[in-house]
Amino acid sequence: MAEHFLEIDGGIMEGGGQILRVCTALSCLLGVKIKIYNIRAGRSTPGLRPQHLSGLEMIRDLCDGCLEEAKVGSTEICFSPGKIKGGNHVADTKTAGSVCLLMQVSIPCVLFAAAPSELILRGGTNAEMAPQIDYTLQVCKPIIEKFGFQFNCDLKMRGYYPRGGGEVRIKLSPTKLLSPINMTERGIITKIHGKAFVAGVLPFKLANEMASAAIRCIKKELHDIYVNIQPVQEPKEKAFGNGNGIIIFAETSTGCVLAGSALGKRGVSADRVGSEAAEMLLINLRHGGCVDQYLQDQIIIFMALASGVSRVRTGPLTLHSQTAIHFAEMLTKAKFTVNKINDQESGSERCIIECEGIGMTNPNF
């Protein structure tokens, strides 16, 4: 093979689908050919799953690229990107594969497209092992928009494990340059709100039980703050299949939003689902960071592409973030530094992630 492909070991560090998402998005943006091997090597079902494949195929279509050896179960792929063109694209996982993860891989790419894009993404909206769409819309979207762009996301249909069937439509205009962000002051918690939902044939009392268990759990630790968690029956015409879950948001005086969430599964009581989400929120509030553990790794790619220095205060650095930083540095040459601060009081570790971004510019402007 005369062509030079940058070789990437998909089995190191976090070793999952995230390496695929970060590396293909950056490959597409930077015009670098990549070969990823050992894909999801450590997982119980190694290789590409349907949602990873639909994400790769969408990136290929967005930039008229060439994707080789990509099928369900493949542990190795080669990707040669072309020019990012925008327009209308559809990605359908045909399973409960997450539409939120499809957004993670596609949004950075279409920001640097030649024309506005409309993406139709189909799969699970509230599914295991991925952010819930409510999280993506209420936590992830406002924070990534601080990098200096806006997008519209229309939730047409919710879809749950195992059938999927959800759909979101994203509209986004390209940008010339991303600005850096500075999120280092958490401020005080001003409100805690959320929703506990049931969809399909599941009884409404589950929503009430999840909500009250979560409120009890939060009140034990945060006595004097009003907690409003609404029980919701998702309307039939807006939800495909059956599901239940809860998502709780905390907003602060400086505009940070952090969250905790959980999904119901067979054999797990509604009380337990509610307290699991509450506990996750509390963990993210205790560390005093400006972003929660799930947003941490999702902002790395934007920090790397932005023009100037971004600084974000977080809790303990997750393996997902370490992995995203490793590959972002390798592909973009952006420079990240992570300063750890051990907080004697709470006993938790905090970090400041700092990045000198590469100031990627859109060649079409």
Coordinates of N, CA and C in Angstrom, one line a residue, residues 15 29 84 108 147-148 173 178 191 193 240 262 277 309-310 315:
G15 N -10.8 2.1 25.1 CA -10.9 0.9 24.2 C -12.3 0.6 23.6
L29 N -12.2 16.1 9.7 CA -11.9 17.5 9.8 C -10.5 17.9 9.2
I84 N -15.7 18.2 3.3 CA -17.0 18.1 4.1 C -18.0 19.0 3.4
P108 N -19.1 18.0 15.2 CA -17.9 18.7 14.9 C -17.6 18.8 13.4
F147 N -18.9 27.4 22.5 CA -17.7 27.5 21.6 C -18.0 28.4 20.4
G148 N -19.2 29.0 20.4 CA -19.5 30.0 19.4 C -20.3 29.5 18.2
S173 N -25.7 25.4 10.8 CA -25.0 26.1 9.8 C -23.5 26.1 10.1
L178 N -14.0 28.3 15.9 CA -14.6 28.1 17.2 C -13.9 29.0 18.3
K191 N -31.0 25.8 41.2 CA -32.2 25.0 41.2 C -31.9 23.6 40.8
H193 N -34.0 20.4 39.1 CA -35.3 20.0 38.5 C -35.0 18.8 37.5
F240 N -41.8 5.5 20.9 CA -41.9 4.2 20.2 C -41.5 3.1 21.2
A262 N -30.8 7.8 35.2 CA -30.8 6.3 35.2 C -32.0 5.9 34.4
A277 N -30.1 7.8 40.1 CA -29.9 9.0 39.3 C -29.5 10.2 40.3
V309 N -7.0 29.5 24.2 CA -6.9 28.7 25.4 C -8.2 28.5 26.0
S310 N -8.7 27.2 26.2 CA -9.9 26.9 26.9 C -9.5 26.3 28.3
G315 N -14.4 17.4 37.9 CA -14.1 16.5 39.0 C -12.9 15.6 38.5

